[in-house]
């Protein structure tokens, strides 16, 4: 690769056809990742039109293919199937010289590489950034890890649970005095995927003017830390170490789950105007004259007794009635849904947050919908989550490996363990 290409139209070799001018159409991504953060990042790129080539170990593939405690019709877990649409799969043994040769052929015409090996592994395999950028100077290369590529913890294995604990996220999750509780969703994994995606796209845009790609170091630990805005702001501002608050909020009260006659709902009177409306709607005008609740700092200092006081009224009616009444006067409120209720409810259906994909083994396959909507170039399901190695010969032929050369690499063990 001579590093002189300035736009997609000048690229050597066949490019995937543009489909409704998706914004990333024509961009080639080599996805050398497994489990969650990396595959989610590359799926987002694929949803926007990139040609994502998932490079998997022979026989086993992405370890998430065999994860979860239940089986579908085929060998792939529902988790894998929700993290890998809009990709093609090839199998390469990167520990084998022939497999590495095939991979380097792909690198010549790739735009982006994303990997999530533990730090140091890609150097041993000969697919690190320094090696690959010498072949393709325009390459944007993202490494996703638990704790980053440098630092005292860099060599540690990193998963979402460890990142939540070691970043402090777990210290503020749960209820005061209770046992440790992790966030119910993998905030470090998903956060890292999102931050990596924004960095990749930024670096790619920069490369279009500079002609040089760059290395991106993304970690679950730092992604989790980046979510600590209110908590660390409280500590830096007051010196008080943040503690768990249950469903409450550090910035305002009342703003949390409250008990009604038939269960909980959430509501937020987060400023003086909404606080006055709440007291009026509840018929509790006396609370407006109570100095313990006079302003936000006072209500925060007396949150526990304030919520107990409000719940003496809330428990007189069902949650849905309170939600309707509060919304009618402009106070934010909502019911506590299960995931099935959220996905299958009227709003989830309207926002198309459950999609169905035609899959060659599973048939109609449910998938989580696109979390943002582009009006001019809406994301599309262009490819089902790939079967292991489904596109190996197809992809390698596209990248210039002739049939005889493919057979030679196959005999040398490029595609098997």
mmCIF file of C-alpha atoms in Angstrom:
data_model
loop_
_atom_site.group_PDB
_atom_site.id
_atom_site.type_symbol
_atom_site.label_atom_id
_atom_site.label_comp_id
_atom_site.label_asym_id
_atom_site.label_seq_id
_atom_site.Cartn_x
_atom_site.Cartn_y
_atom_site.Cartn_z
ATOM 1 C CA UNK A 1 0.000 0.000 0.000
ATOM 2 C CA UNK A 2 1.619 3.293 -1.048
ATOM 3 C CA UNK A 3 -0.456 5.558 1.221
ATOM 4 C CA UNK A 4 -1.507 7.890 -1.615
ATOM 5 C CA UNK A 5 -5.231 7.059 -1.703
ATOM 6 C CA UNK A 6 -7.305 10.147 -0.895
ATOM 7 C CA UNK A 7 -10.861 8.853 -1.179
ATOM 8 C CA UNK A 8 -12.883 5.684 -1.530
ATOM 9 C CA UNK A 9 -13.259 6.054 -5.273
ATOM 10 C CA UNK A 10 -9.504 5.677 -5.740
ATOM 11 C CA UNK A 11 -9.279 2.444 -3.759
ATOM 12 C CA UNK A 12 -7.836 -0.592 -5.484
ATOM 13 C CA UNK A 13 -10.025 -3.651 -5.857
ATOM 14 C CA UNK A 14 -13.771 -4.252 -5.732
ATOM 15 C CA UNK A 15 -15.821 -2.402 -3.149
ATOM 16 C CA UNK A 16 -19.252 -3.378 -1.829
ATOM 17 C CA UNK A 17 -21.990 -1.601 -3.760
ATOM 18 C CA UNK A 18 -23.520 1.407 -2.031
ATOM 19 C CA UNK A 19 -26.961 0.757 -0.609
ATOM 20 C CA UNK A 20 -29.121 3.873 -0.325
ATOM 21 C CA UNK A 21 -25.937 5.901 0.158
ATOM 22 C CA UNK A 22 -25.321 4.613 3.678
ATOM 23 C CA UNK A 23 -22.735 6.980 5.187
ATOM 24 C CA UNK A 24 -20.019 4.343 5.743
ATOM 25 C CA UNK A 25 -20.545 2.428 2.502
ATOM 26 C CA UNK A 26 -17.226 1.531 0.908
ATOM 27 C CA UNK A 27 -15.292 1.502 4.203
ATOM 28 C CA UNK A 28 -13.649 -1.819 5.014
ATOM 29 C CA UNK A 29 -13.366 -2.932 8.627
ATOM 30 C CA UNK A 30 -11.416 -5.943 9.881
ATOM 31 C CA UNK A 31 -13.131 -7.058 13.094
ATOM 32 C CA UNK A 32 -10.669 -9.115 15.150
ATOM 33 C CA UNK A 33 -12.774 -9.016 18.311
ATOM 34 C CA UNK A 34 -14.859 -11.294 20.483
ATOM 35 C CA UNK A 35 -17.552 -11.145 23.178
ATOM 36 C CA UNK A 36 -19.181 -7.694 23.536
ATOM 37 C CA UNK A 37 -17.371 -4.336 23.397
ATOM 38 C CA UNK A 38 -15.507 -5.004 20.127
ATOM 39 C CA UNK A 39 -18.342 -6.776 18.293
ATOM 40 C CA UNK A 40 -20.843 -4.083 19.347
ATOM 41 C CA UNK A 41 -18.515 -1.350 18.089
ATOM 42 C CA UNK A 42 -18.050 -3.036 14.709
ATOM 43 C CA UNK A 43 -21.753 -3.829 14.403
ATOM 44 C CA UNK A 44 -22.510 -0.118 14.736
ATOM 45 C CA UNK A 45 -20.112 0.525 11.858
ATOM 46 C CA UNK A 46 -21.773 -2.233 9.837
ATOM 47 C CA UNK A 47 -25.237 -0.841 10.521
ATOM 48 C CA UNK A 48 -24.074 2.412 8.945
ATOM 49 C CA UNK A 49 -22.886 0.671 5.793
ATOM 50 C CA UNK A 50 -19.292 -0.401 6.436
ATOM 51 C CA UNK A 51 -18.145 -3.745 5.055
ATOM 52 C CA UNK A 52 -17.270 -5.464 8.327
ATOM 53 C CA UNK A 53 -15.216 -8.638 7.981
ATOM 54 C CA UNK A 54 -15.226 -10.636 11.185
ATOM 55 C CA UNK A 55 -11.947 -12.561 11.502
ATOM 56 C CA UNK A 56 -12.539 -15.564 13.760
ATOM 57 C CA UNK A 57 -10.484 -18.481 15.067
ATOM 58 C CA UNK A 58 -11.200 -21.716 13.155
ATOM 59 C CA UNK A 59 -13.581 -24.286 14.697
ATOM 60 C CA UNK A 60 -14.594 -22.228 17.758
ATOM 61 C CA UNK A 61 -15.052 -18.732 16.372
ATOM 62 C CA UNK A 62 -16.034 -15.831 18.613
ATOM 63 C CA UNK A 63 -16.432 -17.406 22.058
ATOM 64 C CA UNK A 64 -19.824 -15.698 22.397
ATOM 65 C CA UNK A 65 -21.176 -18.066 19.733
ATOM 66 C CA UNK A 66 -21.313 -20.751 22.422
ATOM 67 C CA UNK A 67 -22.274 -18.508 25.357
ATOM 68 C CA UNK A 68 -25.498 -18.298 27.396
ATOM 69 C CA UNK A 69 -27.286 -21.123 29.114
ATOM 70 C CA UNK A 70 -29.718 -22.164 26.407
ATOM 71 C CA UNK A 71 -29.540 -23.404 22.841
ATOM 72 C CA UNK A 72 -31.273 -22.286 19.678
ATOM 73 C CA UNK A 73 -31.636 -24.331 16.494
ATOM 74 C CA UNK A 74 -28.029 -23.794 15.495
ATOM 75 C CA UNK A 75 -24.705 -23.373 17.259
ATOM 76 C CA UNK A 76 -24.821 -19.629 17.827
ATOM 77 C CA UNK A 77 -26.161 -17.989 20.978
ATOM 78 C CA UNK A 78 -28.825 -15.291 20.930
ATOM 79 C CA UNK A 79 -26.230 -12.949 22.393
ATOM 80 C CA UNK A 80 -23.896 -13.506 19.449
ATOM 81 C CA UNK A 81 -26.778 -13.049 17.027
ATOM 82 C CA UNK A 82 -27.569 -9.655 18.582
ATOM 83 C CA UNK A 83 -23.975 -8.401 18.315
ATOM 84 C CA UNK A 84 -22.913 -9.442 14.830
ATOM 85 C CA UNK A 85 -25.430 -8.524 12.136
ATOM 86 C CA UNK A 86 -24.222 -6.740 9.004
ATOM 87 C CA UNK A 87 -20.897 -8.604 9.017
ATOM 88 C CA UNK A 88 -19.169 -11.282 6.995
ATOM 89 C CA UNK A 89 -17.223 -14.052 8.750
ATOM 90 C CA UNK A 90 -13.928 -15.577 7.751
ATOM 91 C CA UNK A 91 -11.854 -18.058 9.736
ATOM 92 C CA UNK A 92 -8.095 -17.523 9.987
ATOM 93 C CA UNK A 93 -5.529 -19.143 12.251
ATOM 94 C CA UNK A 94 -3.487 -16.055 13.105
ATOM 95 C CA UNK A 95 -0.951 -18.196 14.979
ATOM 96 C CA UNK A 96 -0.105 -19.926 11.699
ATOM 97 C CA UNK A 97 2.237 -18.118 9.258
ATOM 98 C CA UNK A 98 -0.111 -18.893 6.372
ATOM 99 C CA UNK A 99 -3.067 -17.468 8.299
ATOM 100 C CA UNK A 100 -1.077 -14.355 9.069
ATOM 101 C CA UNK A 101 -0.139 -14.031 5.389
ATOM 102 C CA UNK A 102 -3.815 -14.078 4.439
ATOM 103 C CA UNK A 103 -4.628 -11.495 7.111
ATOM 104 C CA UNK A 104 -1.897 -9.139 5.917
ATOM 105 C CA UNK A 105 -3.377 -9.368 2.427
ATOM 106 C CA UNK A 106 -6.642 -8.071 3.855
ATOM 107 C CA UNK A 107 -4.838 -5.265 5.676
ATOM 108 C CA UNK A 108 -3.495 -3.881 2.391
ATOM 109 C CA UNK A 109 -6.984 -2.761 1.375
ATOM 110 C CA UNK A 110 -8.616 -2.259 4.758
ATOM 111 C CA UNK A 111 -9.509 1.100 6.294
ATOM 112 C CA UNK A 112 -10.034 0.085 9.917
ATOM 113 C CA UNK A 113 -8.874 -2.715 12.201
ATOM 114 C CA UNK A 114 -10.512 -3.324 15.579
ATOM 115 C CA UNK A 115 -9.031 -5.896 17.980
ATOM 116 C CA UNK A 116 -9.570 -6.759 21.642
ATOM 117 C CA UNK A 117 -6.760 -9.116 22.536
ATOM 118 C CA UNK A 118 -4.982 -8.595 25.850
ATOM 119 C CA UNK A 119 -2.152 -6.056 25.480
ATOM 120 C CA UNK A 120 0.932 -7.598 23.939
ATOM 121 C CA UNK A 121 -0.800 -10.479 22.162
ATOM 122 C CA UNK A 122 -1.096 -8.751 18.778
ATOM 123 C CA UNK A 123 2.630 -7.979 18.888
ATOM 124 C CA UNK A 124 3.367 -11.687 19.311
ATOM 125 C CA UNK A 125 1.008 -12.503 16.440
ATOM 126 C CA UNK A 126 2.611 -9.893 14.206
ATOM 127 C CA UNK A 127 -0.612 -7.945 13.663
ATOM 128 C CA UNK A 128 0.104 -4.939 15.905
ATOM 129 C CA UNK A 129 -0.362 -1.359 14.747
ATOM 130 C CA UNK A 130 3.290 -0.696 13.963
ATOM 131 C CA UNK A 131 3.463 -3.761 11.733
ATOM 132 C CA UNK A 132 0.182 -3.132 9.948
ATOM 133 C CA UNK A 133 0.621 0.628 9.495
ATOM 134 C CA UNK A 134 3.895 -0.063 7.688
ATOM 135 C CA UNK A 135 1.826 -2.009 5.166
ATOM 136 C CA UNK A 136 -1.081 0.458 5.079
ATOM 137 C CA UNK A 137 -0.247 3.938 6.434
ATOM 138 C CA UNK A 138 -3.906 5.020 6.220
ATOM 139 C CA UNK A 139 -5.043 2.316 8.608
ATOM 140 C CA UNK A 140 -7.124 3.331 11.621
ATOM 141 C CA UNK A 141 -6.358 0.746 14.293
ATOM 142 C CA UNK A 142 -8.401 0.469 17.504
ATOM 143 C CA UNK A 143 -7.366 -1.692 20.448
ATOM 144 C CA UNK A 144 -10.064 -2.420 23.028
ATOM 145 C CA UNK A 145 -8.963 -3.812 26.378
ATOM 146 C CA UNK A 146 -9.941 -3.942 30.015
ATOM 147 C CA UNK A 147 -7.508 -1.330 31.312
ATOM 148 C CA UNK A 148 -5.700 0.179 28.330
ATOM 149 C CA UNK A 149 -2.452 -0.640 26.594
ATOM 150 C CA UNK A 150 -0.206 0.940 29.254
ATOM 151 C CA UNK A 151 -0.226 1.346 33.010
ATOM 152 C CA UNK A 152 0.037 -0.870 36.114
ATOM 153 C CA UNK A 153 -3.164 -2.791 35.286
ATOM 154 C CA UNK A 154 -2.641 -3.086 31.528
ATOM 155 C CA UNK A 155 -1.798 -6.801 31.599
ATOM 156 C CA UNK A 156 -4.848 -7.760 33.628
ATOM 157 C CA UNK A 157 -7.739 -9.546 31.940
ATOM 158 C CA UNK A 158 -10.622 -7.130 31.805
ATOM 159 C CA UNK A 159 -14.338 -7.779 31.742
ATOM 160 C CA UNK A 160 -17.292 -5.521 32.422
ATOM 161 C CA UNK A 161 -17.630 -6.743 36.014
ATOM 162 C CA UNK A 162 -14.008 -5.907 36.842
ATOM 163 C CA UNK A 163 -14.266 -2.516 35.151
ATOM 164 C CA UNK A 164 -17.432 -1.662 37.099
ATOM 165 C CA UNK A 165 -15.800 -2.610 40.388
ATOM 166 C CA UNK A 166 -12.390 -1.060 39.814
ATOM 167 C CA UNK A 167 -13.682 2.175 38.271
ATOM 168 C CA UNK A 168 -15.926 2.943 41.234
ATOM 169 C CA UNK A 169 -19.205 2.386 39.383
ATOM 170 C CA UNK A 170 -20.117 -0.475 41.691
ATOM 171 C CA UNK A 171 -19.430 1.675 44.752
ATOM 172 C CA UNK A 172 -22.409 3.889 43.887
ATOM 173 C CA UNK A 173 -24.745 1.154 42.631
ATOM 174 C CA UNK A 174 -27.316 -0.434 44.915
ATOM 175 C CA UNK A 175 -28.755 0.770 48.211
ATOM 176 C CA UNK A 176 -26.995 2.344 51.192
ATOM 177 C CA UNK A 177 -25.542 -0.298 53.489
ATOM 178 C CA UNK A 178 -26.370 -3.139 51.087
ATOM 179 C CA UNK A 179 -24.053 -5.688 49.449
ATOM 180 C CA UNK A 180 -22.225 -4.837 46.204
ATOM 181 C CA UNK A 181 -24.484 -4.501 43.167
ATOM 182 C CA UNK A 182 -23.365 -4.141 39.572
ATOM 183 C CA UNK A 183 -25.246 -2.056 37.055
ATOM 184 C CA UNK A 184 -27.904 -4.251 35.488
ATOM 185 C CA UNK A 185 -26.541 -3.700 31.989
ATOM 186 C CA UNK A 186 -22.864 -3.914 30.919
ATOM 187 C CA UNK A 187 -22.125 -0.188 31.078
ATOM 188 C CA UNK A 188 -18.345 -0.589 30.708
ATOM 189 C CA UNK A 189 -18.617 -2.845 27.659
ATOM 190 C CA UNK A 190 -21.252 -0.778 25.885
ATOM 191 C CA UNK A 191 -19.653 2.518 26.900
ATOM 192 C CA UNK A 192 -16.283 1.397 25.585
ATOM 193 C CA UNK A 193 -17.871 0.315 22.302
ATOM 194 C CA UNK A 194 -19.489 3.729 21.880
ATOM 195 C CA UNK A 195 -16.339 5.675 22.733
ATOM 196 C CA UNK A 196 -14.283 3.467 20.422
ATOM 197 C CA UNK A 197 -16.769 4.045 17.602
ATOM 198 C CA UNK A 198 -16.592 7.813 17.951
ATOM 199 C CA UNK A 199 -12.787 7.701 18.040
ATOM 200 C CA UNK A 200 -12.617 5.414 14.994
ATOM 201 C CA UNK A 201 -14.863 7.658 12.935
ATOM 202 C CA UNK A 202 -12.977 10.761 14.065
ATOM 203 C CA UNK A 203 -9.639 9.196 13.110
ATOM 204 C CA UNK A 204 -11.033 8.064 9.759
ATOM 205 C CA UNK A 205 -12.279 11.568 8.985
ATOM 206 C CA UNK A 206 -8.893 12.976 9.986
ATOM 207 C CA UNK A 207 -7.123 10.488 7.742
ATOM 208 C CA UNK A 208 -8.992 11.780 4.720
ATOM 209 C CA UNK A 209 -7.117 15.088 5.029
ATOM 210 C CA UNK A 210 -3.788 13.935 6.481
ATOM 211 C CA UNK A 211 -3.361 10.654 4.627
ATOM 212 C CA UNK A 212 -2.322 8.971 7.864
ATOM 213 C CA UNK A 213 -4.276 6.649 10.095
ATOM 214 C CA UNK A 214 -3.628 6.358 13.808
ATOM 215 C CA UNK A 215 -3.751 4.091 16.830
ATOM 216 C CA UNK A 216 -6.704 4.204 19.234
ATOM 217 C CA UNK A 217 -6.436 2.897 22.802
ATOM 218 C CA UNK A 218 -9.899 2.257 24.305
ATOM 219 C CA UNK A 219 -10.550 0.596 27.646
ATOM 220 C CA UNK A 220 -13.526 -0.583 29.661
ATOM 221 C CA UNK A 221 -12.029 1.010 32.792
ATOM 222 C CA UNK A 222 -11.891 4.498 31.302
ATOM 223 C CA UNK A 223 -15.304 4.147 29.680
ATOM 224 C CA UNK A 224 -16.813 3.354 33.075
ATOM 225 C CA UNK A 225 -14.948 6.263 34.685
ATOM 226 C CA UNK A 226 -16.303 8.606 32.018
ATOM 227 C CA UNK A 227 -19.846 7.962 33.282
ATOM 228 C CA UNK A 228 -19.025 9.213 36.800
ATOM 229 C CA UNK A 229 -19.797 12.876 36.071
ATOM 230 C CA UNK A 230 -22.246 13.613 38.898
ATOM 231 C CA UNK A 231 -20.569 11.304 41.397
ATOM 232 C CA UNK A 232 -17.003 12.526 40.969
ATOM 233 C CA UNK A 233 -18.224 16.122 40.744
ATOM 234 C CA UNK A 234 -19.749 15.710 44.196
ATOM 235 C CA UNK A 235 -16.479 14.343 45.540
ATOM 236 C CA UNK A 236 -14.301 17.007 43.928
ATOM 237 C CA UNK A 237 -16.709 19.713 45.095
ATOM 238 C CA UNK A 238 -17.288 18.555 48.671
ATOM 239 C CA UNK A 239 -14.694 15.948 49.571
ATOM 240 C CA UNK A 240 -17.466 13.452 50.363
ATOM 241 C CA UNK A 241 -16.948 9.997 48.895
ATOM 242 C CA UNK A 242 -20.102 9.139 46.888
ATOM 243 C CA UNK A 243 -22.207 6.262 48.218
ATOM 244 C CA UNK A 244 -25.091 4.235 46.752
ATOM 245 C CA UNK A 245 -28.421 6.040 46.536
ATOM 246 C CA UNK A 246 -30.699 3.327 45.197
ATOM 247 C CA UNK A 247 -32.819 5.001 42.518
ATOM 248 C CA UNK A 248 -32.264 8.516 43.883
ATOM 249 C CA UNK A 249 -30.192 11.262 42.293
ATOM 250 C CA UNK A 250 -27.318 13.392 43.579
ATOM 251 C CA UNK A 251 -28.527 16.558 41.904
ATOM 252 C CA UNK A 252 -32.145 16.867 42.914
ATOM 253 C CA UNK A 253 -34.988 15.494 45.034
ATOM 254 C CA UNK A 254 -37.586 14.107 44.775
ATOM 255 C CA UNK A 255 -36.249 12.264 41.738
ATOM 256 C CA UNK A 256 -36.468 8.482 42.148
ATOM 257 C CA UNK A 257 -38.740 5.462 42.410
ATOM 258 C CA UNK A 258 -41.614 5.856 44.865
ATOM 259 C CA UNK A 259 -44.137 3.358 46.206
ATOM 260 C CA UNK A 260 -47.755 3.455 45.053
ATOM 261 C CA UNK A 261 -50.683 1.245 46.089
ATOM 262 C CA UNK A 262 -49.691 -1.546 43.681
ATOM 263 C CA UNK A 263 -45.935 -1.138 43.338
ATOM 264 C CA UNK A 264 -43.341 1.406 42.313
ATOM 265 C CA UNK A 265 -43.162 4.094 39.666
ATOM 266 C CA UNK A 266 -40.583 6.798 38.966
ATOM 267 C CA UNK A 267 -41.054 10.551 39.065
ATOM 268 C CA UNK A 268 -38.979 13.709 39.212
ATOM 269 C CA UNK A 269 -39.802 17.143 40.563
ATOM 270 C CA UNK A 270 -36.332 18.450 39.792
ATOM 271 C CA UNK A 271 -36.810 22.223 40.187
ATOM 272 C CA UNK A 272 -38.851 24.642 42.254
ATOM 273 C CA UNK A 273 -41.603 24.964 39.664
ATOM 274 C CA UNK A 274 -42.131 21.220 39.476
ATOM 275 C CA UNK A 275 -41.893 20.900 43.266
ATOM 276 C CA UNK A 276 -44.748 23.375 43.684
ATOM 277 C CA UNK A 277 -46.801 21.555 41.041
ATOM 278 C CA UNK A 278 -46.201 18.235 42.790
ATOM 279 C CA UNK A 279 -47.340 19.500 46.162
ATOM 280 C CA UNK A 280 -50.433 21.043 44.607
ATOM 281 C CA UNK A 281 -51.325 17.889 42.664
ATOM 282 C CA UNK A 282 -50.924 15.741 45.788
ATOM 283 C CA UNK A 283 -52.965 18.146 47.886
ATOM 284 C CA UNK A 284 -49.957 18.613 50.154
ATOM 285 C CA UNK A 285 -49.581 22.379 50.189
ATOM 286 C CA UNK A 286 -48.197 22.220 53.741
ATOM 287 C CA UNK A 287 -44.971 20.747 52.384
ATOM 288 C CA UNK A 288 -44.300 24.042 50.594
ATOM 289 C CA UNK A 289 -44.051 25.778 53.952
ATOM 290 C CA UNK A 290 -41.781 23.185 55.544
ATOM 291 C CA UNK A 291 -38.221 24.581 55.776
ATOM 292 C CA UNK A 292 -36.797 21.061 55.367
ATOM 293 C CA UNK A 293 -38.043 21.088 51.766
ATOM 294 C CA UNK A 294 -37.656 24.766 50.924
ATOM 295 C CA UNK A 295 -35.145 24.337 48.112
ATOM 296 C CA UNK A 296 -33.101 21.653 46.336
ATOM 297 C CA UNK A 297 -30.231 21.572 48.878
ATOM 298 C CA UNK A 298 -32.752 21.220 51.697
ATOM 299 C CA UNK A 299 -34.643 18.455 49.943
ATOM 300 C CA UNK A 300 -31.404 16.607 49.176
ATOM 301 C CA UNK A 301 -30.346 16.849 52.832
ATOM 302 C CA UNK A 302 -33.723 15.484 53.943
ATOM 303 C CA UNK A 303 -34.372 13.081 51.051
ATOM 304 C CA UNK A 304 -35.265 10.031 53.150
ATOM 305 C CA UNK A 305 -37.930 11.746 55.245
ATOM 306 C CA UNK A 306 -39.226 13.624 52.190
ATOM 307 C CA UNK A 307 -39.809 10.404 50.238
ATOM 308 C CA UNK A 308 -41.433 8.746 53.236
ATOM 309 C CA UNK A 309 -43.752 11.726 53.534
ATOM 310 C CA UNK A 310 -44.680 11.721 49.846
ATOM 311 C CA UNK A 311 -45.318 7.976 49.882
ATOM 312 C CA UNK A 312 -48.023 8.396 52.510
ATOM 313 C CA UNK A 313 -49.985 9.988 49.672
ATOM 314 C CA UNK A 314 -48.683 7.927 46.757
ATOM 315 C CA UNK A 315 -49.757 4.642 48.385
ATOM 316 C CA UNK A 316 -53.385 5.731 48.198
ATOM 317 C CA UNK A 317 -53.610 5.155 44.421
ATOM 318 C CA UNK A 318 -52.210 2.733 41.820
ATOM 319 C CA UNK A 319 -48.995 3.658 40.034
ATOM 320 C CA UNK A 320 -50.610 4.117 36.613
ATOM 321 C CA UNK A 321 -53.024 6.685 38.007
ATOM 322 C CA UNK A 322 -50.215 8.697 39.528
ATOM 323 C CA UNK A 323 -48.183 8.550 36.337
ATOM 324 C CA UNK A 324 -51.134 9.847 34.325
ATOM 325 C CA UNK A 325 -51.888 12.635 36.812
ATOM 326 C CA UNK A 326 -48.295 13.806 37.080
ATOM 327 C CA UNK A 327 -47.756 13.789 33.326
ATOM 328 C CA UNK A 328 -50.947 15.782 32.876
ATOM 329 C CA UNK A 329 -49.470 18.670 34.884
ATOM 330 C CA UNK A 330 -46.022 18.443 33.324
ATOM 331 C CA UNK A 331 -44.157 16.429 35.977
ATOM 332 C CA UNK A 332 -41.950 13.681 34.477
ATOM 333 C CA UNK A 333 -43.090 10.215 35.560
ATOM 334 C CA UNK A 334 -43.173 6.676 34.234
ATOM 335 C CA UNK A 335 -43.956 3.073 35.070
ATOM 336 C CA UNK A 336 -41.250 0.506 35.727
ATOM 337 C CA UNK A 337 -41.302 -1.837 32.759
ATOM 338 C CA UNK A 338 -39.744 -5.231 32.313
ATOM 339 C CA UNK A 339 -37.712 -5.677 29.126
ATOM 340 C CA UNK A 340 -40.579 -7.520 27.374
ATOM 341 C CA UNK A 341 -42.924 -4.671 28.283
ATOM 342 C CA UNK A 342 -40.457 -2.086 26.993
ATOM 343 C CA UNK A 343 -39.725 -3.854 23.704
ATOM 344 C CA UNK A 344 -43.289 -4.975 23.006
ATOM 345 C CA UNK A 345 -45.070 -1.918 24.386
ATOM 346 C CA UNK A 346 -46.662 0.681 22.156
ATOM 347 C CA UNK A 347 -43.667 3.025 22.207
ATOM 348 C CA UNK A 348 -41.014 0.333 21.753
ATOM 349 C CA UNK A 349 -42.933 -1.031 18.769
ATOM 350 C CA UNK A 350 -43.371 2.438 17.291
ATOM 351 C CA UNK A 351 -39.624 3.074 17.625
ATOM 352 C CA UNK A 352 -38.919 -0.310 15.982
ATOM 353 C CA UNK A 353 -36.687 -1.533 18.783
ATOM 354 C CA UNK A 354 -37.392 -5.155 17.910
ATOM 355 C CA UNK A 355 -36.414 -6.152 14.391
ATOM 356 C CA UNK A 356 -36.613 -9.508 12.661
ATOM 357 C CA UNK A 357 -33.814 -10.871 10.509
ATOM 358 C CA UNK A 358 -34.029 -13.773 8.105
ATOM 359 C CA UNK A 359 -31.350 -16.246 9.223
ATOM 360 C CA UNK A 360 -30.360 -19.396 7.286
ATOM 361 C CA UNK A 361 -30.496 -21.584 10.417
ATOM 362 C CA UNK A 362 -32.741 -19.811 12.913
ATOM 363 C CA UNK A 363 -35.406 -18.577 10.494
ATOM 364 C CA UNK A 364 -37.013 -15.365 11.733
ATOM 365 C CA UNK A 365 -34.515 -14.019 14.238
ATOM 366 C CA UNK A 366 -35.311 -11.172 16.688
ATOM 367 C CA UNK A 367 -32.708 -8.434 16.938
ATOM 368 C CA UNK A 368 -32.448 -5.238 18.957
ATOM 369 C CA UNK A 369 -33.361 -2.295 16.745
ATOM 370 C CA UNK A 370 -31.191 0.661 15.785
ATOM 371 C CA UNK A 371 -30.789 2.904 18.862
ATOM 372 C CA UNK A 372 -30.586 6.095 16.787
ATOM 373 C CA UNK A 373 -32.357 6.844 13.543
ATOM 374 C CA UNK A 374 -30.790 8.603 10.557
ATOM 375 C CA UNK A 375 -33.502 10.286 8.514
ATOM 376 C CA UNK A 376 -31.636 10.666 5.234
ATOM 377 C CA UNK A 377 -29.663 7.412 5.235
ATOM 378 C CA UNK A 378 -31.473 5.066 7.614
ATOM 379 C CA UNK A 379 -29.528 2.066 8.848
ATOM 380 C CA UNK A 380 -30.415 -1.253 7.272
ATOM 381 C CA UNK A 381 -30.199 -4.953 7.951
ATOM 382 C CA UNK A 382 -28.053 -5.900 4.978
ATOM 383 C CA UNK A 383 -26.657 -9.183 6.286
ATOM 384 C CA UNK A 384 -27.734 -11.777 8.833
ATOM 385 C CA UNK A 385 -25.284 -12.528 11.674
ATOM 386 C CA UNK A 386 -22.796 -14.714 9.830
ATOM 387 C CA UNK A 387 -22.245 -18.419 10.241
ATOM 388 C CA UNK A 388 -18.702 -19.261 11.273
ATOM 389 C CA UNK A 389 -16.426 -18.860 8.258
ATOM 390 C CA UNK A 390 -19.371 -18.361 5.925
ATOM 391 C CA UNK A 391 -17.540 -15.874 3.712
ATOM 392 C CA UNK A 392 -13.898 -16.992 3.894
ATOM 393 C CA UNK A 393 -13.326 -17.804 0.227
ATOM 394 C CA UNK A 394 -15.544 -14.957 -0.975
ATOM 395 C CA UNK A 395 -13.711 -12.302 1.031
ATOM 396 C CA UNK A 396 -10.200 -13.507 0.310
ATOM 397 C CA UNK A 397 -10.969 -13.647 -3.411
ATOM 398 C CA UNK A 398 -12.239 -10.069 -3.277
ATOM 399 C CA UNK A 399 -8.970 -9.003 -1.673
ATOM 400 C CA UNK A 400 -6.927 -10.488 -4.491
ATOM 401 C CA UNK A 401 -6.082 -14.032 -3.403
ATOM 402 C CA UNK A 402 -6.485 -16.287 -6.433
ATOM 403 C CA UNK A 403 -7.902 -19.794 -6.122
ATOM 404 C CA UNK A 404 -4.524 -21.501 -6.433
ATOM 405 C CA UNK A 405 -3.055 -19.276 -3.738
ATOM 406 C CA UNK A 406 -6.062 -19.932 -1.484
ATOM 407 C CA UNK A 407 -5.608 -23.672 -1.864
ATOM 408 C CA UNK A 408 -1.911 -23.352 -1.049
ATOM 409 C CA UNK A 409 -2.718 -21.360 2.129
ATOM 410 C CA UNK A 410 -5.352 -23.932 3.025
ATOM 411 C CA UNK A 411 -2.809 -26.751 2.763
ATOM 412 C CA UNK A 412 -0.474 -24.756 4.980
ATOM 413 C CA UNK A 413 -3.119 -24.501 7.712
ATOM 414 C CA UNK A 414 -4.286 -20.911 7.298
ATOM 415 C CA UNK A 415 -7.927 -21.772 7.945
ATOM 416 C CA UNK A 416 -7.696 -24.558 10.527
ATOM 417 C CA UNK A 417 -6.256 -25.007 13.992
#
